[in-house]
Amino acid sequence: MSTTYLDNKAREILRNNDLGDYTVPTHGLYPYQWNWDSAFAAIGFATFDLDRAWIELKTLMSGQWDSGMVPHIIFHEDDEGYFPGPGVWQTNQTPATSGITQPPVAAIFARTCFDVDPERGKPYLKEMFPKLLKWHRWFSDHRCESGAVAITHPWESGRDNAPDWDDAMANVDISDVGEYQRRDTAHIDADMRPSKIDYDRYLSLLYSSRDTAWDETLIRTNSAFRVADPGMTFILLRANRDLRDLGLALGESVEEIDTWIEQLEIGAATLWNDALGSYDSLDLLTGKFSNSISNASFFCWLAGIENEQMLALLREVLDGVKYGVPSHPASSNKFNAKRYWRGPTWIMSNTLVGMGLEKQGHTQLGDEIRKSSRQLIEQSGFHEYFDPIEGTGAGGADFTWTAAVWLGWINARKTESTNTNRTS
Ligand code: GLC
């Protein structure tokens, strides 16, 4: 398949998933605006329609709560095909949203968009900067009690079903969950999706946070699940570094951001599990590590953190599969090549690993990940995720973030020359 064909196909996917001023991750399975999916979409749009890229980020920020939190889903229009929808979350927001957040990659990709054309980006950035700042402050105020970033629900990590959460989720009581009807398994093979017991626990956590009327202080004291996540921590650290640079470009004071960066550097170090030889998730309720290596452990370079052992570990994990980076190592007894976040390779995660490696000067490893990401798309198309051994596509098809990172990272080139001014 030629590169031009794939470029065109990727643009077509973004256009087809575009509902005007936001994209859906894929039609059917995910019919709303998802937080980090949208931020990834922006780097795809930025390669051929820069204004549309900024609009994507702007619409994402339109869902921001007064507290500063930017929700993981914005339900712009109701859709019966998704569960749990706005009626379940009951967050009392306009637009309707979920009650939890997702990895804050928006500032990272706002910076990507800004760098394409700073003059054109400035008016958008001026509007967005205070909002991003407020969101990052919310993280610092409500989620960084251990130094690292805590999540209150596995869905916040963006790695919904990762083995990282297994032990912590085993403590979640599901006796009051009752009957409900999942919609995801109507779209996708159940073997590729989380199991019923996982889903019961997701809902139990949702209901218990809802019972607090989404009060962060009460959620922190009452929740049965609070885990410090290396993925969120590394992403927020990098996002703060980018936000700092964006602030400087606007002539803003960045002292507050500097303190967040310092705190997160210390926090990230608390997630080093020496026995495992990896960054790892830490259950803040029990004080125990998950003892689980994931692709998010390898976001350390994205955060600007160097670690020799992580380089060696990445080599080992890549050698265990044909198309890395697997979301969980093939050597683990929990590895499953097809099930959601328990083995498959996610190309947007590869982008975060690869961008970090390249930035830190580990170009060979970065190239290797870029190459296998390219092969997966060439062989199997723009799927949600991929079997890391066979290379087959899994989950949803024609997926926004896979198309976006093809344009924005895997095959990025001639960004400026292909960009046209938007006239409408
Ligand atoms: C799944 C993924 C999550 C993503 C969402 C929409 O829930 O785990 O990371 O944002 O789908 O693509």
CSV table of N, CA and C and ligand atoms in Angstrom, one decimal, residues 25 30 34 36-37 102 158 160 340-341 384 399 401, ligand 1:
chain,number,residue,atom,x,y,z
A,25,PRO,N,-14.3,8.9,18.2
A,25,PRO,CA,-13.2,7.9,18.0
A,25,PRO,C,-13.5,7.0,16.8
A,30,TYR,N,-18.1,4.2,19.7
A,30,TYR,CA,-17.8,5.4,20.6
A,30,TYR,C,-18.4,6.6,19.9
A,34,TRP,N,-14.4,11.9,23.0
A,34,TRP,CA,-13.5,11.4,24.1
A,34,TRP,C,-12.3,12.3,24.2
A,36,TRP,N,-8.8,12.2,25.4
A,36,TRP,CA,-7.5,12.1,24.8
A,36,TRP,C,-7.6,11.8,23.3
A,37,ASP,N,-8.6,11.1,22.9
A,37,ASP,CA,-8.8,10.8,21.4
A,37,ASP,C,-8.8,12.1,20.6
A,102,GLN,N,-9.3,12.1,31.9
A,102,GLN,CA,-8.5,11.2,31.1
A,102,GLN,C,-7.1,11.7,30.9
A,158,GLY,N,-7.2,5.8,30.7
A,158,GLY,CA,-7.3,5.5,29.3
A,158,GLY,C,-6.9,4.1,28.9
A,160,ASP,N,-8.2,1.1,30.1
A,160,ASP,CA,-9.3,0.7,30.9
A,160,ASP,C,-9.1,-0.7,31.7
A,340,TYR,N,-8.5,-6.1,25.0
A,340,TYR,CA,-8.3,-4.8,25.5
A,340,TYR,C,-7.2,-4.5,26.6
A,341,TRP,N,-6.2,-3.8,26.3
A,341,TRP,CA,-5.1,-3.4,27.2
A,341,TRP,C,-4.4,-4.4,27.9
A,384,GLU,N,-8.4,0.2,16.0
A,384,GLU,CA,-8.3,0.8,17.3
A,384,GLU,C,-7.0,0.3,18.0
A,399,PHE,N,-10.3,4.1,12.9
A,399,PHE,CA,-10.2,4.8,14.2
A,399,PHE,C,-9.5,6.1,14.1
A,401,TRP,N,-7.8,8.0,16.3
A,401,TRP,CA,-6.4,8.3,16.7
A,401,TRP,C,-5.4,7.5,15.9
B,1,GLC,C1,-11.5,3.0,25.3
B,1,GLC,C2,-10.1,3.3,25.6
B,1,GLC,C3,-9.8,4.7,25.9
B,1,GLC,C4,-10.4,5.6,24.8
B,1,GLC,C5,-11.8,5.2,24.4
B,1,GLC,C6,-12.3,5.9,23.1
B,1,GLC,O1,-12.3,3.3,26.4
B,1,GLC,O2,-9.6,2.4,26.6
B,1,GLC,O3,-8.5,5.0,26.1
B,1,GLC,O4,-10.3,6.9,25.0
B,1,GLC,O5,-12.0,3.8,24.3
B,1,GLC,O6,-11.4,5.5,22.1
